[in-house]
Amino acid sequence: MNNLLRRHVISIYNNSVKLSFRSFADVPIKDKIDQIVKNNKVVVFMKGVPDAPRCGFSNAVVQIMRMHAVPYESHDVLSDENLRQGIKDYSNWPTIPQVFINGEFVGGCDIMLQMHQSGELVEELKKVGIKSALLTAEPPKDEEKK
Amino acid sequence: MNNILQVCFSAVRRMSTTGPVESTIFNKLQSALSASHVNVINESYMHNVPKGAETHFKVVVVSDKFDGLPLIKRHRLVNDILKEELQTGVHALSIVAKTPKQWEESDKIVESSPNCKGGFGK
C-alpha cells in the first residue's frame, strides 16, 4: 500500500515537473527576446562573448561599446541555435551582430561603426541616460557635429 | 620567362574571376536601385571557408533611392533585395549605401571588413 502510494506520488511529481519544464521551454523565442531587449537599455546579440568574440563584426561592436564604456547585456547566438534564428526573425535582419537600445533595433556592425564615427551613437546613448566615456575623454569637435 | 609570365597572368585571372552569386548580387542591386555605382567585393577568402566560396560579401551601392532615408532603412532595402541570397548561403553582408552626392563628397575609399574570428561553420 505504502509502495503504491509512493509510486503514485512520484508519478504525479514527475508529471508536474515535466509540465512546468515544458511550459518554460514553450515560451516563444519572440517573447523571450522581447523581455531581454525591454529589460535592458543596451543589448548586443553576438557570436561569442565580449571577452572572446568569435566573429570580426561582433568584435568590432564590442570594441565600440568598450570605447564608450557602455554597460550592456550580451547574448551568444552560437550557444543557442533557437536564438540565432529567432533574433533574425524578431528584427527582420539577416545578420549578426545586432544591437538594441531601449528595446529598439538599432543596427549591425556597419551601422554602429557609422553612428560611432558621426557622433550619433553618443546622442542615442544620452537619450537613454548613458554618458559615453568619449565625452569625458575627448570633447567632440565642432566639425564632427554636422 | 614566358612561362612565368603566363603563370602569373592566369593566377591574376583566377583571382578576379567573378562567381555566380557575386554577379547575381551585382545585377540585382544595380537594377532594383537604378544604382549609379555598384561594387561587390567577395571577402570570403578572409574566412574559414573553402577556396572560391561565396559566403562573405561587402557591397558598395550608390543610388538616388537612398535620398532622405536613414541608414537603417537603406540597409533594410539592400537586405531585402538580396533576401534570397542571404537565405541560401550568403552568410555575411557588409553594406555601404550612399547617395550620389554623399559618394562624390566621400574619399571613395572602402575599408575592408574586420578579420574573421573563427565563428563561421558552427
PDB file of C-alpha atoms in Angstrom:
ATOM      1  CA  MET A   1       0.000   0.000   0.000  1.00  0.00           C
ATOM      2  CA  ASN A   2       2.744   2.316   1.044  1.00  0.00           C
ATOM      3  CA  ASN A   3       4.662   1.412  -2.044  1.00  0.00           C
ATOM      4  CA  LEU A   4       1.706   2.016  -4.237  1.00  0.00           C
ATOM      5  CA  LEU A   5       1.139   5.401  -2.692  1.00  0.00           C
ATOM      6  CA  ARG A   6       4.752   6.365  -3.117  1.00  0.00           C
ATOM      7  CA  ARG A   7       4.735   5.358  -6.750  1.00  0.00           C
ATOM      8  CA  HIS A   8       1.658   7.434  -7.254  1.00  0.00           C
ATOM      9  CA  VAL A   9       3.135  10.477  -5.606  1.00  0.00           C
ATOM     10  CA  ILE A  10       6.318  10.140  -7.603  1.00  0.00           C
ATOM     11  CA  SER A  11       4.442   9.888 -10.844  1.00  0.00           C
ATOM     12  CA  ILE A  12       2.394  12.963 -10.010  1.00  0.00           C
ATOM     13  CA  TYR A  13       5.581  14.766  -9.044  1.00  0.00           C
ATOM     14  CA  ASN A  14       7.303  13.739 -12.250  1.00  0.00           C
ATOM     15  CA  ASN A  15       4.400  14.877 -14.314  1.00  0.00           C
ATOM     16  CA  SER A  16       4.245  18.279 -12.732  1.00  0.00           C
ATOM     17  CA  VAL A  17       7.967  18.747 -13.168  1.00  0.00           C
ATOM     18  CA  LYS A  18       7.706  17.767 -16.797  1.00  0.00           C
ATOM     19  CA  LEU A  19       4.761  20.045 -17.274  1.00  0.00           C
ATOM     20  CA  SER A  20       6.395  23.081 -15.748  1.00  0.00           C
ATOM     21  CA  PHE A  21       9.577  22.361 -17.666  1.00  0.00           C
ATOM     22  CA  ARG A  22       7.703  22.093 -20.904  1.00  0.00           C
ATOM     23  CA  SER A  23       5.762  25.284 -20.347  1.00  0.00           C
ATOM     24  CA  PHE A  24       9.021  27.145 -19.754  1.00  0.00           C
ATOM     25  CA  ALA A  25      10.623  25.792 -22.900  1.00  0.00           C
ATOM     26  CA  ASP A  26       7.494  26.600 -24.830  1.00  0.00           C
ATOM     27  CA  VAL A  27       7.706  30.342 -24.218  1.00  0.00           C
ATOM     28  CA  PRO A  28       8.033  31.537 -27.800  1.00  0.00           C
ATOM     29  CA  ILE A  29      11.513  32.808 -28.596  1.00  0.00           C
ATOM     30  CA  LYS A  30       9.930  36.056 -29.732  1.00  0.00           C
ATOM     31  CA  ASP A  31       8.599  36.705 -26.218  1.00  0.00           C
ATOM     32  CA  LYS A  32      11.930  35.818 -24.651  1.00  0.00           C
ATOM     33  CA  ILE A  33      13.739  38.276 -26.909  1.00  0.00           C
ATOM     34  CA  ASP A  34      11.071  40.848 -26.184  1.00  0.00           C
ATOM     35  CA  GLN A  35      11.804  40.539 -22.473  1.00  0.00           C
ATOM     36  CA  ILE A  36      15.561  40.664 -22.969  1.00  0.00           C
ATOM     37  CA  VAL A  37      15.558  43.832 -25.063  1.00  0.00           C
ATOM     38  CA  LYS A  38      12.951  45.609 -22.958  1.00  0.00           C
ATOM     39  CA  ASN A  39      14.593  44.860 -19.622  1.00  0.00           C
ATOM     40  CA  ASN A  40      17.992  46.244 -20.613  1.00  0.00           C
ATOM     41  CA  LYS A  41      18.960  49.610 -22.006  1.00  0.00           C
ATOM     42  CA  VAL A  42      21.574  48.172 -24.333  1.00  0.00           C
ATOM     43  CA  VAL A  43      21.656  44.596 -25.600  1.00  0.00           C
ATOM     44  CA  VAL A  44      24.079  43.024 -28.076  1.00  0.00           C
ATOM     45  CA  PHE A  45      23.362  39.718 -29.787  1.00  0.00           C
ATOM     46  CA  MET A  46      26.706  38.457 -30.984  1.00  0.00           C
ATOM     47  CA  LYS A  47      28.879  35.475 -31.841  1.00  0.00           C
ATOM     48  CA  GLY A  48      30.925  34.532 -28.810  1.00  0.00           C
ATOM     49  CA  VAL A  49      31.219  36.587 -25.640  1.00  0.00           C
ATOM     50  CA  PRO A  50      32.655  40.097 -25.157  1.00  0.00           C
ATOM     51  CA  ASP A  51      35.932  38.687 -23.813  1.00  0.00           C
ATOM     52  CA  ALA A  52      36.215  36.264 -26.725  1.00  0.00           C
ATOM     53  CA  PRO A  53      34.189  37.314 -29.765  1.00  0.00           C
ATOM     54  CA  ARG A  54      34.100  34.655 -32.477  1.00  0.00           C
ATOM     55  CA  CYS A  55      33.443  36.955 -35.423  1.00  0.00           C
ATOM     56  CA  GLY A  56      35.187  40.110 -36.556  1.00  0.00           C
ATOM     57  CA  PHE A  57      31.924  42.005 -36.897  1.00  0.00           C
ATOM     58  CA  SER A  58      30.868  41.084 -33.350  1.00  0.00           C
ATOM     59  CA  ASN A  59      34.314  42.050 -32.129  1.00  0.00           C
ATOM     60  CA  ALA A  60      34.007  45.479 -33.754  1.00  0.00           C
ATOM     61  CA  VAL A  61      30.748  46.144 -31.907  1.00  0.00           C
ATOM     62  CA  VAL A  62      32.303  45.032 -28.606  1.00  0.00           C
ATOM     63  CA  GLN A  63      35.226  47.420 -29.188  1.00  0.00           C
ATOM     64  CA  ILE A  64      32.858  50.324 -29.887  1.00  0.00           C
ATOM     65  CA  MET A  65      30.908  49.598 -26.694  1.00  0.00           C
ATOM     66  CA  ARG A  66      34.176  49.429 -24.781  1.00  0.00           C
ATOM     67  CA  MET A  67      35.323  52.786 -26.139  1.00  0.00           C
ATOM     68  CA  HIS A  68      32.114  54.425 -24.984  1.00  0.00           C
ATOM     69  CA  ALA A  69      32.181  52.387 -21.735  1.00  0.00           C
ATOM     70  CA  VAL A  70      28.596  51.309 -22.298  1.00  0.00           C
ATOM     71  CA  PRO A  71      27.125  48.825 -19.842  1.00  0.00           C
ATOM     72  CA  TYR A  72      25.291  46.206 -21.907  1.00  0.00           C
ATOM     73  CA  GLU A  73      23.945  42.729 -21.814  1.00  0.00           C
ATOM     74  CA  SER A  74      25.310  40.325 -24.404  1.00  0.00           C
ATOM     75  CA  HIS A  75      23.887  37.093 -25.753  1.00  0.00           C
ATOM     76  CA  ASP A  76      25.905  34.495 -27.633  1.00  0.00           C
ATOM     77  CA  VAL A  77      23.882  33.183 -30.580  1.00  0.00           C
ATOM     78  CA  LEU A  78      26.416  30.419 -31.227  1.00  0.00           C
ATOM     79  CA  SER A  79      25.418  28.722 -27.994  1.00  0.00           C
ATOM     80  CA  ASP A  80      21.702  28.777 -28.825  1.00  0.00           C
ATOM     81  CA  GLU A  81      20.525  27.846 -32.317  1.00  0.00           C
ATOM     82  CA  ASN A  82      16.970  28.846 -31.420  1.00  0.00           C
ATOM     83  CA  LEU A  83      18.125  32.340 -30.505  1.00  0.00           C
ATOM     84  CA  ARG A  84      20.336  32.570 -33.593  1.00  0.00           C
ATOM     85  CA  GLN A  85      17.357  32.185 -35.920  1.00  0.00           C
ATOM     86  CA  GLY A  86      14.896  33.809 -33.517  1.00  0.00           C
ATOM     87  CA  ILE A  87      16.745  37.113 -33.350  1.00  0.00           C
ATOM     88  CA  LYS A  88      16.935  37.329 -37.153  1.00  0.00           C
ATOM     89  CA  ASP A  89      13.180  36.854 -37.384  1.00  0.00           C
ATOM     90  CA  TYR A  90      12.479  39.207 -34.475  1.00  0.00           C
ATOM     91  CA  SER A  91      14.259  42.176 -36.004  1.00  0.00           C
ATOM     92  CA  ASN A  92      13.840  41.116 -39.635  1.00  0.00           C
ATOM     93  CA  TRP A  93      17.582  41.497 -40.049  1.00  0.00           C
ATOM     94  CA  PRO A  94      19.633  38.716 -41.651  1.00  0.00           C
ATOM     95  CA  THR A  95      22.992  39.052 -39.921  1.00  0.00           C
ATOM     96  CA  ILE A  96      24.704  39.011 -36.522  1.00  0.00           C
ATOM     97  CA  PRO A  97      25.682  41.112 -34.524  1.00  0.00           C
ATOM     98  CA  GLN A  98      22.557  43.067 -33.654  1.00  0.00           C
ATOM     99  CA  VAL A  99      22.352  45.975 -31.248  1.00  0.00           C
ATOM    100  CA  PHE A 100      19.237  47.077 -29.377  1.00  0.00           C
ATOM    101  CA  ILE A 101      18.919  50.336 -27.465  1.00  0.00           C
ATOM    102  CA  ASN A 102      15.860  50.880 -25.288  1.00  0.00           C
ATOM    103  CA  GLY A 103      14.089  47.883 -26.809  1.00  0.00           C
ATOM    104  CA  GLU A 104      14.603  49.104 -30.347  1.00  0.00           C
ATOM    105  CA  PHE A 105      16.755  47.519 -33.009  1.00  0.00           C
ATOM    106  CA  VAL A 106      19.477  49.977 -33.960  1.00  0.00           C
ATOM    107  CA  GLY A 107      21.595  48.063 -36.438  1.00  0.00           C
ATOM    108  CA  GLY A 108      24.509  45.744 -37.042  1.00  0.00           C
ATOM    109  CA  CYS A 109      28.231  46.338 -37.239  1.00  0.00           C
ATOM    110  CA  ASP A 110      28.200  48.751 -40.227  1.00  0.00           C
ATOM    111  CA  ILE A 111      25.581  50.998 -38.689  1.00  0.00           C
ATOM    112  CA  MET A 112      27.206  51.005 -35.250  1.00  0.00           C
ATOM    113  CA  LEU A 113      30.527  51.951 -36.841  1.00  0.00           C
ATOM    114  CA  GLN A 114      28.982  54.801 -38.760  1.00  0.00           C
ATOM    115  CA  MET A 115      26.985  56.005 -35.753  1.00  0.00           C
ATOM    116  CA  HIS A 116      30.183  55.913 -33.739  1.00  0.00           C
ATOM    117  CA  GLN A 117      32.056  57.933 -36.361  1.00  0.00           C
ATOM    118  CA  SER A 118      29.321  60.510 -36.856  1.00  0.00           C
ATOM    119  CA  GLY A 119      28.748  61.080 -33.147  1.00  0.00           C
ATOM    120  CA  GLU A 120      25.179  59.816 -33.402  1.00  0.00           C
ATOM    121  CA  LEU A 121      25.887  56.976 -31.005  1.00  0.00           C
ATOM    122  CA  VAL A 122      26.804  59.422 -28.229  1.00  0.00           C
ATOM    123  CA  GLU A 123      23.431  61.130 -28.770  1.00  0.00           C
ATOM    124  CA  GLU A 124      21.467  57.875 -28.780  1.00  0.00           C
ATOM    125  CA  LEU A 125      23.152  56.783 -25.570  1.00  0.00           C
ATOM    126  CA  LYS A 126      22.405  60.132 -23.979  1.00  0.00           C
ATOM    127  CA  LYS A 127      18.708  59.642 -24.726  1.00  0.00           C
ATOM    128  CA  VAL A 128      18.661  56.536 -22.538  1.00  0.00           C
ATOM    129  CA  GLY A 129      20.723  58.113 -19.780  1.00  0.00           C
ATOM    130  CA  ILE A 130      24.129  56.652 -20.630  1.00  0.00           C
ATOM    131  CA  LYS A 131      27.007  59.082 -20.785  1.00  0.00           C
ATOM    132  CA  SER A 132      29.603  57.958 -23.284  1.00  0.00           C
ATOM    133  CA  ALA A 133      33.142  57.760 -21.904  1.00  0.00           C
ATOM    134  CA  LEU A 134      34.306  59.525 -25.066  1.00  0.00           C
ATOM    135  CA  LEU A 135      32.629  62.700 -23.844  1.00  0.00           C
ATOM    136  CA  THR A 136      34.903  62.954 -20.853  1.00  0.00           C
ATOM    137  CA  ALA A 137      37.965  61.590 -22.571  1.00  0.00           C
ATOM    138  CA  GLU A 138      37.829  63.804 -25.625  1.00  0.00           C
ATOM    139  CA  PRO A 139      35.351  66.641 -26.159  1.00  0.00           C
ATOM    140  CA  PRO A 140      33.693  66.294 -29.595  1.00  0.00           C
ATOM    141  CA  LYS A 141      34.965  68.690 -32.206  1.00  0.00           C
ATOM    142  CA  ASP A 142      32.534  71.089 -33.814  1.00  0.00           C
ATOM    143  CA  GLU A 143      33.168  69.784 -37.294  1.00  0.00           C
ATOM    144  CA  GLU A 144      32.186  66.296 -36.227  1.00  0.00           C
ATOM    145  CA  LYS A 145      28.761  67.509 -35.216  1.00  0.00           C
ATOM    146  CA  LYS A 146      27.270  68.174 -38.581  1.00  0.00           C
TER     147      LYS A 146
ATOM    148  CA  MET B   1      60.382  33.565 -68.732  1.00  0.00           C
ATOM    149  CA  ASN B   2      57.354  33.348 -70.893  1.00  0.00           C
ATOM    150  CA  ASN B   3      56.106  30.532 -68.741  1.00  0.00           C
ATOM    151  CA  ILE B   4      56.441  32.507 -65.556  1.00  0.00           C
ATOM    152  CA  LEU B   5      54.540  35.366 -67.076  1.00  0.00           C
ATOM    153  CA  GLN B   6      51.812  33.039 -68.159  1.00  0.00           C
ATOM    154  CA  VAL B   7      51.509  31.514 -64.687  1.00  0.00           C
ATOM    155  CA  CYS B   8      51.290  34.971 -63.144  1.00  0.00           C
ATOM    156  CA  PHE B   9      48.716  36.038 -65.646  1.00  0.00           C
ATOM    157  CA  SER B  10      46.487  33.054 -65.077  1.00  0.00           C
ATOM    158  CA  ALA B  11      46.796  33.495 -61.304  1.00  0.00           C
ATOM    159  CA  VAL B  12      45.605  37.062 -61.599  1.00  0.00           C
ATOM    160  CA  ARG B  13      42.780  35.949 -63.812  1.00  0.00           C
ATOM    161  CA  ARG B  14      41.734  33.260 -61.406  1.00  0.00           C
ATOM    162  CA  MET B  15      41.695  35.727 -58.540  1.00  0.00           C
ATOM    163  CA  SER B  16      39.497  38.142 -60.354  1.00  0.00           C
ATOM    164  CA  THR B  17      37.033  35.530 -61.573  1.00  0.00           C
ATOM    165  CA  THR B  18      33.538  36.592 -60.714  1.00  0.00           C
ATOM    166  CA  GLY B  19      31.424  33.907 -59.116  1.00  0.00           C
ATOM    167  CA  PRO B  20      27.742  33.364 -59.949  1.00  0.00           C
ATOM    168  CA  VAL B  21      26.492  34.711 -56.617  1.00  0.00           C
ATOM    169  CA  GLU B  22      28.681  37.775 -56.956  1.00  0.00           C
ATOM    170  CA  SER B  23      27.248  38.617 -60.367  1.00  0.00           C
ATOM    171  CA  THR B  24      23.686  37.986 -59.202  1.00  0.00           C
ATOM    172  CA  ILE B  25      24.218  40.395 -56.309  1.00  0.00           C
ATOM    173  CA  PHE B  26      25.689  42.958 -58.687  1.00  0.00           C
ATOM    174  CA  ASN B  27      22.817  42.690 -61.165  1.00  0.00           C
ATOM    175  CA  LYS B  28      20.059  42.715 -58.557  1.00  0.00           C
ATOM    176  CA  LEU B  29      21.397  45.788 -56.778  1.00  0.00           C
ATOM    177  CA  GLN B  30      22.005  47.687 -59.964  1.00  0.00           C
ATOM    178  CA  SER B  31      18.586  47.081 -61.434  1.00  0.00           C
ATOM    179  CA  ALA B  32      16.463  47.292 -58.262  1.00  0.00           C
ATOM    180  CA  LEU B  33      18.073  50.545 -57.120  1.00  0.00           C
ATOM    181  CA  SER B  34      18.972  52.003 -60.514  1.00  0.00           C
ATOM    182  CA  ALA B  35      22.364  52.370 -58.922  1.00  0.00           C
ATOM    183  CA  SER B  36      24.902  54.735 -60.427  1.00  0.00           C
ATOM    184  CA  HIS B  37      27.721  52.729 -58.852  1.00  0.00           C
ATOM    185  CA  VAL B  38      27.868  49.176 -57.550  1.00  0.00           C
ATOM    186  CA  ASN B  39      30.890  47.345 -56.246  1.00  0.00           C
ATOM    187  CA  VAL B  40      30.600  43.798 -54.972  1.00  0.00           C
ATOM    188  CA  ILE B  41      33.621  42.524 -53.071  1.00  0.00           C
ATOM    189  CA  ASN B  42      33.884  38.861 -52.237  1.00  0.00           C
ATOM    190  CA  GLU B  43      35.564  38.762 -48.834  1.00  0.00           C
ATOM    191  CA  SER B  44      35.071  35.040 -48.341  1.00  0.00           C
ATOM    192  CA  TYR B  45      38.792  34.349 -48.630  1.00  0.00           C
ATOM    193  CA  MET B  46      39.241  36.128 -45.291  1.00  0.00           C
ATOM    194  CA  HIS B  47      37.190  33.460 -43.595  1.00  0.00           C
ATOM    195  CA  ASN B  48      37.317  29.813 -42.733  1.00  0.00           C
ATOM    196  CA  VAL B  49      35.522  28.617 -45.878  1.00  0.00           C
ATOM    197  CA  PRO B  50      36.580  26.568 -48.911  1.00  0.00           C
ATOM    198  CA  LYS B  51      38.522  28.261 -51.709  1.00  0.00           C
ATOM    199  CA  GLY B  52      36.275  30.027 -54.173  1.00  0.00           C
ATOM    200  CA  ALA B  53      33.380  30.168 -51.691  1.00  0.00           C
ATOM    201  CA  GLU B  54      30.801  32.923 -51.964  1.00  0.00           C
ATOM    202  CA  THR B  55      29.743  33.420 -48.380  1.00  0.00           C
ATOM    203  CA  HIS B  56      31.041  36.781 -47.215  1.00  0.00           C
ATOM    204  CA  PHE B  57      30.453  39.931 -49.231  1.00  0.00           C
ATOM    205  CA  LYS B  58      30.825  43.633 -48.977  1.00  0.00           C
ATOM    206  CA  VAL B  59      28.721  45.789 -51.269  1.00  0.00           C
ATOM    207  CA  VAL B  60      29.045  49.437 -52.124  1.00  0.00           C
ATOM    208  CA  VAL B  61      25.883  50.903 -53.627  1.00  0.00           C
ATOM    209  CA  VAL B  62      25.356  54.455 -54.767  1.00  0.00           C
ATOM    210  CA  SER B  63      21.786  55.340 -55.621  1.00  0.00           C
ATOM    211  CA  ASP B  64      19.336  58.222 -55.705  1.00  0.00           C
ATOM    212  CA  LYS B  65      16.841  55.983 -53.985  1.00  0.00           C
ATOM    213  CA  PHE B  66      18.719  56.353 -50.696  1.00  0.00           C
ATOM    214  CA  ASP B  67      17.964  60.064 -50.647  1.00  0.00           C
ATOM    215  CA  GLY B  68      16.247  61.026 -47.405  1.00  0.00           C
ATOM    216  CA  LEU B  69      16.416  57.509 -45.987  1.00  0.00           C
ATOM    217  CA  PRO B  70      18.155  56.886 -42.652  1.00  0.00           C
ATOM    218  CA  LEU B  71      20.958  54.342 -42.638  1.00  0.00           C
ATOM    219  CA  ILE B  72      18.872  51.532 -41.219  1.00  0.00           C
ATOM    220  CA  LYS B  73      16.263  51.879 -43.975  1.00  0.00           C
ATOM    221  CA  ARG B  74      18.946  51.881 -46.658  1.00  0.00           C
ATOM    222  CA  HIS B  75      20.389  48.709 -45.217  1.00  0.00           C
ATOM    223  CA  ARG B  76      16.960  47.106 -44.951  1.00  0.00           C
ATOM    224  CA  LEU B  77      16.354  47.945 -48.613  1.00  0.00           C
ATOM    225  CA  VAL B  78      19.585  46.226 -49.648  1.00  0.00           C
ATOM    226  CA  ASN B  79      18.960  43.244 -47.362  1.00  0.00           C
ATOM    227  CA  ASP B  80      15.524  42.895 -48.874  1.00  0.00           C
ATOM    228  CA  ILE B  81      16.769  42.909 -52.460  1.00  0.00           C
ATOM    229  CA  LEU B  82      19.285  40.213 -51.565  1.00  0.00           C
ATOM    230  CA  LYS B  83      16.904  38.233 -49.370  1.00  0.00           C
ATOM    231  CA  GLU B  84      17.169  35.081 -51.440  1.00  0.00           C
ATOM    232  CA  GLU B  85      20.973  35.107 -51.424  1.00  0.00           C
ATOM    233  CA  LEU B  86      21.061  35.735 -47.676  1.00  0.00           C
ATOM    234  CA  GLN B  87      18.853  32.721 -47.125  1.00  0.00           C
ATOM    235  CA  THR B  88      20.812  30.430 -49.389  1.00  0.00           C
ATOM    236  CA  GLY B  89      24.447  30.672 -48.458  1.00  0.00           C
ATOM    237  CA  VAL B  90      25.475  34.310 -48.162  1.00  0.00           C
ATOM    238  CA  HIS B  91      26.415  34.486 -44.548  1.00  0.00           C
ATOM    239  CA  ALA B  92      27.845  37.972 -44.069  1.00  0.00           C
ATOM    240  CA  LEU B  93      26.925  41.148 -45.874  1.00  0.00           C
ATOM    241  CA  SER B  94      28.607  44.417 -45.127  1.00  0.00           C
ATOM    242  CA  ILE B  95      26.883  47.402 -46.701  1.00  0.00           C
ATOM    243  CA  VAL B  96      27.992  50.857 -47.767  1.00  0.00           C
ATOM    244  CA  ALA B  97      24.923  52.715 -49.066  1.00  0.00           C
ATOM    245  CA  LYS B  98      25.354  56.283 -50.231  1.00  0.00           C
ATOM    246  CA  THR B  99      23.529  58.833 -52.326  1.00  0.00           C
ATOM    247  CA  PRO B 100      25.426  60.101 -55.402  1.00  0.00           C
ATOM    248  CA  LYS B 101      26.110  63.363 -53.568  1.00  0.00           C
ATOM    249  CA  GLN B 102      27.497  61.593 -50.499  1.00  0.00           C
ATOM    250  CA  TRP B 103      29.600  59.368 -52.739  1.00  0.00           C
ATOM    251  CA  GLU B 104      31.087  62.342 -54.552  1.00  0.00           C
ATOM    252  CA  GLU B 105      31.877  64.046 -51.268  1.00  0.00           C
ATOM    253  CA  SER B 106      33.460  60.948 -49.772  1.00  0.00           C
ATOM    254  CA  ASP B 107      37.028  59.812 -50.342  1.00  0.00           C
ATOM    255  CA  LYS B 108      35.603  56.772 -52.162  1.00  0.00           C
ATOM    256  CA  ILE B 109      37.857  54.501 -50.197  1.00  0.00           C
ATOM    257  CA  VAL B 110      36.097  51.444 -48.881  1.00  0.00           C
ATOM    258  CA  GLU B 111      37.814  49.808 -45.948  1.00  0.00           C
ATOM    259  CA  SER B 112      37.862  46.066 -45.774  1.00  0.00           C
ATOM    260  CA  SER B 113      35.832  44.262 -43.157  1.00  0.00           C
ATOM    261  CA  PRO B 114      37.233  43.157 -39.815  1.00  0.00           C
ATOM    262  CA  ASN B 115      39.076  39.867 -39.720  1.00  0.00           C
ATOM    263  CA  CYS B 116      37.260  36.662 -39.035  1.00  0.00           C
ATOM    264  CA  LYS B 117      37.491  35.199 -35.568  1.00  0.00           C
ATOM    265  CA  GLY B 118      36.538  31.684 -36.482  1.00  0.00           C
ATOM    266  CA  GLY B 119      32.848  31.706 -35.582  1.00  0.00           C
ATOM    267  CA  PHE B 120      31.753  30.587 -39.014  1.00  0.00           C
ATOM    268  CA  GLY B 121      30.901  26.958 -39.535  1.00  0.00           C
ATOM    269  CA  LYS B 122      29.348  26.414 -36.144  1.00  0.00           C
TER     270      LYS B 122
END
